[in-house]
Amino acid sequence: MKIADYYKKNKRTLSFEIFPPKKDSELKNIDATLEILSELRPDFISVTFGAGGSSNCNRTIELAKKIKEDYHVEPVVHLTCLSYDRSEIDEFSKVLKSEGIENILALRGDRNPDLPEKEDFRHASDLTAYLKEKEDFCIAGACYPECHPESKNRVEEIRHLKTKVDAGAEVLLSQLFFDNACFYRLVEDCRIAGIETPVIPGIMPVINAAQIKRMVTMCGASFPTRFEKIIHRYAESKEALFDAGMSYALTQTIELLTNDIQGIHLYTMNNPVVAGKICEGIKNIIKVEQR
Ligand code: FAD
């Protein structure tokens, strides 16, 4: 099923993101996580794509297949394009087609000095247009409540987002954020710019100090004062920080659900404990949403 069809039917979606484990020994965790997540009957699970190299791509596809065949949940395959040329993208899309994958999150990918960039695709919108022209995939795109770090300003960012949607992106999945006001502003800016696609918020429970540092440096996500206070208060206790981070993510999720949003996309970090806590925390809310 194409995920855009959910929104056409005015369905609010629940979805998760997982990533392919690097080591075979971590496969057990994936199954434990998927067992828990699939109990909530998510509308889709997206699988990230490690830039560079076909073995990364194979792991993403293998995991997407597993989600579809073993857990009967619709997979969305992330696909980056900066270090690939047209023939490589053709090869990926052929494999995806043959595996019955219908949904792709088309991404540019981060710039990486160790990975040579190719000329065929400079932006996610180039990949989106190319895939749309060739095959009947449902294409999702990424969006950023606090702007992509490379964007000069918000006007330019929204203009480029419109290009991506005009190229064929039917759903936008957001970067993580900790202040819901940033997300509401993004949706408003999209609507003003004539972007009518569903914009789905991405929520990541913050559960340890190392992860917090990564969020700031890699995603540029800002911490609202109320969240900063929580981090400072419980920084000394791993267990307390875990509880506080989970509780913050759940509060954020519930606040979003009580507003006019079209779905929730939760980053699970392949952690079955996180997945379990999230599911426990929202299972009755989801029952109401799925009625
Ligand atoms: P783009 O949409 O191309 O935007 C990148 C920058 O270029 C922005 O500043 C934009 O404003 C600008 N831009 C866009 N179009 C134009 C144009 N026509 N002219 C000039 N400038 C333009 N990375 C991975 O490697 N693997 C993953 O699995 C993965 N999953 C992700 C999932 C989500 C939900 C999100 C939000 C991000 C994910 N990323 C992933 C990270 C992503 O690859 C990076 O954020 C990357 O730097 C930008 O990708 P993009 O698709 O948003 O790029």
mmCIF file of C-alpha atoms and ligand atoms in Angstrom:
data_model
loop_
_atom_site.group_PDB
_atom_site.id
_atom_site.type_symbol
_atom_site.label_atom_id
_atom_site.label_comp_id
_atom_site.label_asym_id
_atom_site.label_seq_id
_atom_site.Cartn_x
_atom_site.Cartn_y
_atom_site.Cartn_z
ATOM 1 C CA MET A 1 0.000 0.000 0.000
ATOM 2 C CA LYS A 2 1.171 3.499 -0.796
ATOM 3 C CA ILE A 3 1.368 5.542 2.386
ATOM 4 C CA ALA A 4 -0.072 8.651 0.691
ATOM 5 C CA ASP A 5 -3.367 6.751 0.419
ATOM 6 C CA TYR A 6 -3.804 6.818 4.215
ATOM 7 C CA TYR A 7 -3.936 10.603 4.191
ATOM 8 C CA LYS A 8 -6.275 10.677 1.196
ATOM 9 C CA LYS A 9 -8.674 8.720 3.419
ATOM 10 C CA ASN A 10 -8.104 11.237 6.241
ATOM 11 C CA LYS A 11 -6.392 8.609 8.350
ATOM 12 C CA ARG A 12 -3.964 9.760 10.996
ATOM 13 C CA THR A 13 -0.888 7.588 10.824
ATOM 14 C CA LEU A 14 1.318 6.043 13.456
ATOM 15 C CA SER A 15 4.759 5.108 12.186
ATOM 16 C CA PHE A 16 8.230 4.256 13.408
ATOM 17 C CA GLU A 17 11.772 4.564 12.122
ATOM 18 C CA ILE A 18 14.367 1.859 12.558
ATOM 19 C CA PHE A 19 17.830 1.366 11.084
ATOM 20 C CA PRO A 20 19.508 -1.764 9.718
ATOM 21 C CA PRO A 21 21.911 -3.185 12.310
ATOM 22 C CA LYS A 22 25.572 -3.006 11.329
ATOM 23 C CA LYS A 23 26.416 -6.334 12.955
ATOM 24 C CA ASP A 24 24.601 -9.638 12.634
ATOM 25 C CA SER A 25 24.673 -9.932 16.431
ATOM 26 C CA GLU A 26 22.316 -6.935 16.611
ATOM 27 C CA LEU A 27 19.670 -8.659 14.524
ATOM 28 C CA LYS A 28 18.124 -10.086 17.695
ATOM 29 C CA ASN A 29 17.423 -6.554 18.919
ATOM 30 C CA ILE A 30 15.662 -5.747 15.682
ATOM 31 C CA ASP A 31 13.327 -8.677 16.047
ATOM 32 C CA ALA A 32 12.627 -7.795 19.668
ATOM 33 C CA THR A 33 11.916 -4.202 18.622
ATOM 34 C CA LEU A 34 9.737 -5.202 15.679
ATOM 35 C CA GLU A 35 7.735 -7.640 17.836
ATOM 36 C CA ILE A 36 6.849 -4.792 20.186
ATOM 37 C CA LEU A 37 6.234 -2.177 17.502
ATOM 38 C CA SER A 38 4.037 -4.371 15.316
ATOM 39 C CA GLU A 39 1.664 -4.983 18.235
ATOM 40 C CA LEU A 40 0.611 -1.345 17.921
ATOM 41 C CA ARG A 41 -0.380 -1.952 14.287
ATOM 42 C CA PRO A 42 1.635 0.960 12.872
ATOM 43 C CA ASP A 43 0.696 2.209 9.420
ATOM 44 C CA PHE A 44 4.286 2.017 8.281
ATOM 45 C CA ILE A 45 7.836 1.507 9.492
ATOM 46 C CA SER A 46 10.625 3.346 7.721
ATOM 47 C CA VAL A 47 14.116 1.905 7.368
ATOM 48 C CA THR A 48 17.112 4.198 7.150
ATOM 49 C CA PHE A 49 19.791 3.965 4.501
ATOM 50 C CA GLY A 50 23.488 4.218 5.266
ATOM 51 C CA ALA A 51 25.053 6.353 2.564
ATOM 52 C CA GLY A 52 27.578 4.630 0.295
ATOM 53 C CA GLY A 53 28.054 1.034 -0.739
ATOM 54 C CA SER A 54 25.658 -1.617 -1.915
ATOM 55 C CA SER A 55 25.971 -3.709 1.277
ATOM 56 C CA ASN A 56 24.287 -0.878 3.190
ATOM 57 C CA CYS A 57 21.561 -0.768 0.622
ATOM 58 C CA ASN A 58 21.082 -4.530 0.806
ATOM 59 C CA ARG A 59 20.628 -4.399 4.563
ATOM 60 C CA THR A 60 17.968 -1.720 4.221
ATOM 61 C CA ILE A 61 16.117 -3.762 1.639
ATOM 62 C CA GLU A 62 16.454 -6.989 3.676
ATOM 63 C CA LEU A 63 14.979 -5.276 6.711
ATOM 64 C CA ALA A 64 12.164 -3.712 4.689
ATOM 65 C CA LYS A 65 11.322 -7.183 3.354
ATOM 66 C CA LYS A 66 11.301 -8.582 6.875
ATOM 67 C CA ILE A 67 8.907 -5.845 8.029
ATOM 68 C CA LYS A 68 6.567 -6.590 5.155
ATOM 69 C CA GLU A 69 6.701 -10.370 5.156
ATOM 70 C CA ASP A 70 7.202 -11.297 8.818
ATOM 71 C CA TYR A 71 5.357 -8.433 10.520
ATOM 72 C CA HIS A 72 2.810 -7.487 7.831
ATOM 73 C CA VAL A 73 3.546 -3.805 8.180
ATOM 74 C CA GLU A 74 4.120 -1.469 5.218
ATOM 75 C CA PRO A 75 7.808 -0.547 4.907
ATOM 76 C CA VAL A 76 9.173 2.773 3.660
ATOM 77 C CA VAL A 77 12.725 2.531 2.336
ATOM 78 C CA HIS A 78 15.003 5.566 2.763
ATOM 79 C CA LEU A 79 17.196 6.200 -0.271
ATOM 80 C CA THR A 80 19.946 8.814 -0.550
ATOM 81 C CA CYS A 81 21.318 10.043 -3.867
ATOM 82 C CA LEU A 82 24.348 12.309 -3.493
ATOM 83 C CA SER A 83 26.900 9.552 -4.038
ATOM 84 C CA TYR A 84 25.023 7.592 -6.683
ATOM 85 C CA ASP A 85 24.530 7.989 -10.401
ATOM 86 C CA ARG A 86 21.454 7.249 -12.467
ATOM 87 C CA SER A 87 22.408 3.668 -13.262
ATOM 88 C CA GLU A 88 22.910 2.868 -9.550
ATOM 89 C CA ILE A 89 19.558 4.411 -8.662
ATOM 90 C CA ASP A 90 17.991 2.398 -11.508
ATOM 91 C CA GLU A 91 19.482 -0.744 -9.987
ATOM 92 C CA PHE A 92 18.084 0.067 -6.496
ATOM 93 C CA SER A 93 14.655 0.867 -7.797
ATOM 94 C CA LYS A 94 14.609 -2.347 -9.828
ATOM 95 C CA VAL A 95 15.336 -4.353 -6.673
ATOM 96 C CA LEU A 96 12.750 -2.403 -4.666
ATOM 97 C CA LYS A 97 10.136 -3.009 -7.350
ATOM 98 C CA SER A 98 10.902 -6.717 -7.478
ATOM 99 C CA GLU A 99 10.532 -6.933 -3.675
ATOM 100 C CA GLY A 100 7.143 -5.230 -3.807
ATOM 101 C CA ILE A 101 8.345 -2.095 -1.983
ATOM 102 C CA GLU A 102 6.014 0.767 -2.865
ATOM 103 C CA ASN A 103 7.237 3.613 -0.662
ATOM 104 C CA ILE A 104 10.545 5.483 -0.759
ATOM 105 C CA LEU A 105 11.762 8.358 1.390
ATOM 106 C CA ALA A 106 13.865 10.167 -1.226
ATOM 107 C CA LEU A 107 16.804 11.981 0.362
ATOM 108 C CA ARG A 108 19.878 13.837 -0.718
ATOM 109 C CA GLY A 109 22.015 12.446 2.120
ATOM 110 C CA ASP A 110 24.534 14.281 4.256
ATOM 111 C CA ARG A 111 27.756 15.497 2.710
ATOM 112 C CA ASN A 112 30.609 13.206 3.689
ATOM 113 C CA PRO A 113 34.229 14.037 2.795
ATOM 114 C CA ASP A 114 34.993 10.295 2.616
ATOM 115 C CA LEU A 115 32.302 9.657 0.030
ATOM 116 C CA PRO A 116 32.757 11.146 -3.432
ATOM 117 C CA GLU A 117 29.694 12.998 -4.668
ATOM 118 C CA LYS A 118 28.373 12.273 -8.131
ATOM 119 C CA GLU A 119 26.815 14.720 -10.547
ATOM 120 C CA ASP A 120 23.465 13.164 -11.417
ATOM 121 C CA PHE A 121 21.517 14.144 -8.277
ATOM 122 C CA ARG A 122 22.319 17.368 -6.406
ATOM 123 C CA HIS A 123 19.137 17.632 -4.336
ATOM 124 C CA ALA A 124 16.449 15.317 -3.028
ATOM 125 C CA SER A 125 14.066 16.939 -5.513
ATOM 126 C CA ASP A 126 16.235 15.617 -8.399
ATOM 127 C CA LEU A 127 15.909 12.059 -7.070
ATOM 128 C CA THR A 128 12.185 12.531 -6.472
ATOM 129 C CA ALA A 129 11.567 13.721 -10.028
ATOM 130 C CA TYR A 130 13.706 10.912 -11.463
ATOM 131 C CA LEU A 131 11.985 8.148 -9.489
ATOM 132 C CA LYS A 132 8.540 9.558 -10.248
ATOM 133 C CA GLU A 133 9.256 9.641 -13.956
ATOM 134 C CA LYS A 134 10.478 6.053 -14.026
ATOM 135 C CA GLU A 135 8.285 4.118 -11.598
ATOM 136 C CA ASP A 136 5.020 4.300 -9.742
ATOM 137 C CA PHE A 137 6.518 4.633 -6.226
ATOM 138 C CA CYS A 138 4.947 6.732 -3.523
ATOM 139 C CA ILE A 139 7.671 9.234 -2.633
ATOM 140 C CA ALA A 140 8.090 10.888 0.729
ATOM 141 C CA GLY A 141 10.546 13.700 1.440
ATOM 142 C CA ALA A 142 12.325 15.107 4.483
ATOM 143 C CA CYS A 143 11.519 18.454 6.089
ATOM 144 C CA TYR A 144 13.053 20.430 8.927
ATOM 145 C CA PRO A 145 11.061 22.299 11.613
ATOM 146 C CA GLU A 146 14.178 24.317 12.489
ATOM 147 C CA CYS A 147 15.556 24.537 8.925
ATOM 148 C CA HIS A 148 18.198 22.336 7.357
ATOM 149 C CA PRO A 149 21.654 23.365 8.639
ATOM 150 C CA GLU A 150 22.788 24.310 5.095
ATOM 151 C CA SER A 151 19.841 26.617 4.407
ATOM 152 C CA LYS A 152 20.595 30.323 4.238
ATOM 153 C CA ASN A 153 17.160 31.284 5.494
ATOM 154 C CA ARG A 154 13.653 29.995 6.000
ATOM 155 C CA VAL A 155 12.218 31.502 2.818
ATOM 156 C CA GLU A 156 14.809 29.666 0.714
ATOM 157 C CA GLU A 157 14.222 26.459 2.670
ATOM 158 C CA ILE A 158 10.462 26.525 2.088
ATOM 159 C CA ARG A 159 10.968 27.388 -1.578
ATOM 160 C CA HIS A 160 13.152 24.304 -1.979
ATOM 161 C CA LEU A 161 10.626 22.200 -0.108
ATOM 162 C CA LYS A 162 7.988 23.336 -2.592
ATOM 163 C CA THR A 163 10.291 22.249 -5.438
ATOM 164 C CA LYS A 164 10.539 18.814 -3.802
ATOM 165 C CA VAL A 165 6.763 18.528 -3.504
ATOM 166 C CA ASP A 166 6.235 19.777 -7.067
ATOM 167 C CA ALA A 167 8.726 17.102 -8.179
ATOM 168 C CA GLY A 168 6.432 14.435 -6.697
ATOM 169 C CA ALA A 169 6.914 14.118 -2.917
ATOM 170 C CA GLU A 170 3.485 13.209 -1.549
ATOM 171 C CA VAL A 171 4.276 13.126 2.176
ATOM 172 C CA LEU A 172 6.850 15.045 4.246
ATOM 173 C CA LEU A 173 8.477 13.416 7.282
ATOM 174 C CA SER A 174 10.082 15.800 9.716
ATOM 175 C CA GLN A 175 13.445 15.948 11.391
ATOM 176 C CA LEU A 176 13.243 15.480 15.155
ATOM 177 C CA PHE A 177 12.519 18.532 17.286
ATOM 178 C CA PHE A 178 11.802 19.239 20.948
ATOM 179 C CA ASP A 179 9.615 22.295 20.688
ATOM 180 C CA ASN A 180 6.231 21.668 19.088
ATOM 181 C CA ALA A 181 5.909 25.361 18.238
ATOM 182 C CA CYS A 182 8.703 24.877 15.649
ATOM 183 C CA PHE A 183 6.697 22.137 13.990
ATOM 184 C CA TYR A 184 3.446 24.116 13.905
ATOM 185 C CA ARG A 185 5.340 27.003 12.321
ATOM 186 C CA LEU A 186 6.758 24.735 9.622
ATOM 187 C CA VAL A 187 3.277 23.445 8.745
ATOM 188 C CA GLU A 188 1.938 26.983 8.615
ATOM 189 C CA ASP A 189 4.795 28.119 6.342
ATOM 190 C CA CYS A 190 4.172 25.118 4.079
ATOM 191 C CA ARG A 191 0.495 25.967 3.737
ATOM 192 C CA ILE A 192 1.260 29.636 3.017
ATOM 193 C CA ALA A 193 3.680 28.479 0.289
ATOM 194 C CA GLY A 194 1.006 26.257 -1.261
ATOM 195 C CA ILE A 195 2.458 22.963 0.013
ATOM 196 C CA GLU A 196 -0.620 20.895 0.760
ATOM 197 C CA THR A 197 0.976 17.490 1.429
ATOM 198 C CA PRO A 198 0.748 15.870 4.871
ATOM 199 C CA VAL A 199 3.619 16.993 7.113
ATOM 200 C CA ILE A 200 4.332 14.339 9.720
ATOM 201 C CA PRO A 201 6.211 15.224 12.918
ATOM 202 C CA GLY A 202 9.203 13.082 13.904
ATOM 203 C CA ILE A 203 9.653 12.523 17.627
ATOM 204 C CA MET A 204 12.726 11.060 19.249
ATOM 205 C CA PRO A 205 12.774 10.129 22.929
ATOM 206 C CA VAL A 206 16.030 11.399 24.385
ATOM 207 C CA ILE A 207 17.358 8.824 26.782
ATOM 208 C CA ASN A 208 21.029 9.471 27.411
ATOM 209 C CA ALA A 209 23.618 12.236 27.550
ATOM 210 C CA ALA A 210 25.626 11.082 24.506
ATOM 211 C CA GLN A 211 22.488 11.170 22.404
ATOM 212 C CA ILE A 212 21.747 14.722 23.553
ATOM 213 C CA LYS A 213 25.157 15.927 22.345
ATOM 214 C CA ARG A 214 24.612 14.192 18.985
ATOM 215 C CA MET A 215 21.232 15.871 18.553
ATOM 216 C CA VAL A 216 22.725 19.322 18.991
ATOM 217 C CA THR A 217 25.727 18.834 16.723
ATOM 218 C CA MET A 218 24.159 16.724 13.965
ATOM 219 C CA CYS A 219 20.570 17.925 13.691
ATOM 220 C CA GLY A 220 20.815 21.455 15.013
ATOM 221 C CA ALA A 221 17.719 20.762 17.129
ATOM 222 C CA SER A 222 17.278 23.367 19.844
ATOM 223 C CA PHE A 223 16.283 22.570 23.394
ATOM 224 C CA PRO A 224 13.484 24.623 24.914
ATOM 225 C CA THR A 225 14.214 25.842 28.447
ATOM 226 C CA ARG A 226 11.761 23.406 30.033
ATOM 227 C CA PHE A 227 13.599 20.511 28.379
ATOM 228 C CA GLU A 228 17.049 21.880 29.251
ATOM 229 C CA LYS A 229 15.994 22.043 32.878
ATOM 230 C CA ILE A 230 15.048 18.362 32.786
ATOM 231 C CA ILE A 231 18.389 17.422 31.234
ATOM 232 C CA HIS A 232 20.364 19.359 33.851
ATOM 233 C CA ARG A 233 18.320 18.080 36.736
ATOM 234 C CA TYR A 234 18.724 14.402 35.858
ATOM 235 C CA ALA A 235 22.081 14.379 34.016
ATOM 236 C CA GLU A 236 23.757 12.538 36.897
ATOM 237 C CA SER A 237 21.432 9.551 36.843
ATOM 238 C CA LYS A 238 21.151 7.424 33.710
ATOM 239 C CA GLU A 239 17.904 5.916 34.922
ATOM 240 C CA ALA A 240 16.309 9.243 35.851
ATOM 241 C CA LEU A 241 17.341 10.809 32.529
ATOM 242 C CA PHE A 242 15.803 7.862 30.681
ATOM 243 C CA ASP A 243 12.494 8.266 32.528
ATOM 244 C CA ALA A 244 12.477 12.039 32.095
ATOM 245 C CA GLY A 245 13.364 11.824 28.362
ATOM 246 C CA MET A 246 10.655 9.251 27.714
ATOM 247 C CA SER A 247 8.129 11.279 29.602
ATOM 248 C CA TYR A 248 9.051 14.432 27.639
ATOM 249 C CA ALA A 249 8.643 12.586 24.308
ATOM 250 C CA LEU A 250 5.271 11.203 25.357
ATOM 251 C CA THR A 251 4.038 14.630 26.450
ATOM 252 C CA GLN A 252 5.227 16.093 23.145
ATOM 253 C CA THR A 253 3.423 13.325 21.240
ATOM 254 C CA ILE A 254 0.157 13.748 23.106
ATOM 255 C CA GLU A 255 0.250 17.527 22.666
ATOM 256 C CA LEU A 256 0.742 17.036 18.909
ATOM 257 C CA LEU A 257 -2.057 14.468 18.707
ATOM 258 C CA THR A 258 -4.489 16.852 20.358
ATOM 259 C CA ASN A 259 -3.729 19.364 17.612
ATOM 260 C CA ASP A 260 -4.442 19.201 13.944
ATOM 261 C CA ILE A 261 -1.646 16.882 12.823
ATOM 262 C CA GLN A 262 -1.868 14.068 10.313
ATOM 263 C CA GLY A 263 0.299 11.468 12.018
ATOM 264 C CA ILE A 264 3.190 10.734 14.337
ATOM 265 C CA HIS A 265 6.540 9.272 13.301
ATOM 266 C CA LEU A 266 8.601 7.943 16.211
ATOM 267 C CA TYR A 267 12.336 7.341 16.108
ATOM 268 C CA THR A 268 12.945 4.130 18.063
ATOM 269 C CA MET A 269 16.750 3.846 17.747
ATOM 270 C CA ASN A 270 16.206 0.075 17.480
ATOM 271 C CA ASN A 271 15.913 -0.046 21.226
ATOM 272 C CA PRO A 272 13.292 -2.574 22.337
ATOM 273 C CA VAL A 273 13.079 -0.952 25.783
ATOM 274 C CA VAL A 274 12.389 2.448 24.232
ATOM 275 C CA ALA A 275 9.915 0.863 21.820
ATOM 276 C CA GLY A 276 8.214 -0.921 24.712
ATOM 277 C CA LYS A 277 7.952 2.243 26.823
ATOM 278 C CA ILE A 278 6.596 4.286 23.928
ATOM 279 C CA CYS A 279 4.036 1.613 23.117
ATOM 280 C CA GLU A 280 3.017 1.218 26.736
ATOM 281 C CA GLY A 281 2.751 4.995 27.085
ATOM 282 C CA ILE A 282 0.498 5.557 24.074
ATOM 283 C CA LYS A 283 -1.344 2.271 23.535
ATOM 284 C CA ASN A 284 -4.699 3.519 24.841
ATOM 285 C CA ILE A 285 -4.300 6.827 23.029
ATOM 286 C CA ILE A 286 -3.621 4.969 19.790
ATOM 287 C CA LYS A 287 -6.773 2.874 20.296
ATOM 288 C CA VAL A 288 -8.773 6.112 20.387
ATOM 289 C CA GLU A 289 -6.928 7.436 17.311
ATOM 290 C CA GLN A 290 -7.498 4.181 15.387
ATOM 291 C CA ARG A 291 -11.259 4.072 16.013
HETATM 292 P P1 FAD B 1 17.449 18.340 0.212
HETATM 293 O O1 FAD B 1 15.974 18.364 0.185
HETATM 294 O O2 FAD B 1 18.152 18.255 -1.084
HETATM 295 O O3 FAD B 1 17.913 19.648 1.008
HETATM 296 C C1 FAD B 1 19.252 19.791 1.460
HETATM 297 C C2 FAD B 1 19.627 21.272 1.457
HETATM 298 O O4 FAD B 1 19.675 21.734 0.103
HETATM 299 C C3 FAD B 1 18.617 22.164 2.159
HETATM 300 O O5 FAD B 1 19.309 23.241 2.737
HETATM 301 C C4 FAD B 1 17.737 22.657 1.028
HETATM 302 O O6 FAD B 1 17.104 23.903 1.315
HETATM 303 C C5 FAD B 1 18.754 22.807 -0.105
HETATM 304 N N1 FAD B 1 18.126 22.624 -1.429
HETATM 305 C C6 FAD B 1 17.174 21.723 -1.755
HETATM 306 N N2 FAD B 1 16.836 21.860 -3.065
HETATM 307 C C7 FAD B 1 17.621 22.859 -3.557
HETATM 308 C C8 FAD B 1 17.760 23.466 -4.832
HETATM 309 N N3 FAD B 1 17.001 23.083 -5.873
HETATM 310 N N4 FAD B 1 18.697 24.453 -4.985
HETATM 311 C C9 FAD B 1 19.470 24.859 -3.954
HETATM 312 N N5 FAD B 1 19.371 24.304 -2.700
HETATM 313 C C10 FAD B 1 18.475 23.336 -2.511
HETATM 314 N N6 FAD B 1 20.324 10.531 5.830
HETATM 315 C C11 FAD B 1 20.848 9.336 5.457
HETATM 316 O O7 FAD B 1 22.026 9.264 5.031
HETATM 317 N N7 FAD B 1 20.098 8.180 5.546
HETATM 318 C C12 FAD B 1 18.820 8.179 5.974
HETATM 319 O O8 FAD B 1 18.173 7.122 6.041
HETATM 320 C C13 FAD B 1 18.235 9.420 6.378
HETATM 321 N N8 FAD B 1 16.951 9.492 6.806
HETATM 322 C C14 FAD B 1 16.390 10.706 7.116
HETATM 323 C C15 FAD B 1 15.044 10.770 7.494
HETATM 324 C C16 FAD B 1 14.450 11.979 7.818
HETATM 325 C C17 FAD B 1 12.985 12.023 8.211
HETATM 326 C C18 FAD B 1 15.224 13.181 7.771
HETATM 327 C C19 FAD B 1 14.593 14.498 8.134
HETATM 328 C C20 FAD B 1 16.562 13.131 7.390
HETATM 329 C C21 FAD B 1 17.165 11.913 7.045
HETATM 330 N N9 FAD B 1 18.497 11.818 6.648
HETATM 331 C C22 FAD B 1 19.046 10.609 6.284
HETATM 332 C C23 FAD B 1 19.359 13.004 6.665
HETATM 333 C C24 FAD B 1 19.370 13.749 5.306
HETATM 334 O O9 FAD B 1 19.978 12.941 4.333
HETATM 335 C C25 FAD B 1 20.150 15.039 5.520
HETATM 336 O O10 FAD B 1 19.459 15.923 6.351
HETATM 337 C C26 FAD B 1 20.638 15.734 4.250
HETATM 338 O O11 FAD B 1 21.630 16.689 4.628
HETATM 339 C C27 FAD B 1 19.559 16.472 3.483
HETATM 340 O O12 FAD B 1 18.711 15.609 2.876
HETATM 341 P P2 FAD B 1 17.356 16.153 2.167
HETATM 342 O O13 FAD B 1 16.758 15.016 1.493
HETATM 343 O O14 FAD B 1 16.561 16.925 3.131
HETATM 344 O O15 FAD B 1 18.021 17.172 1.105
#
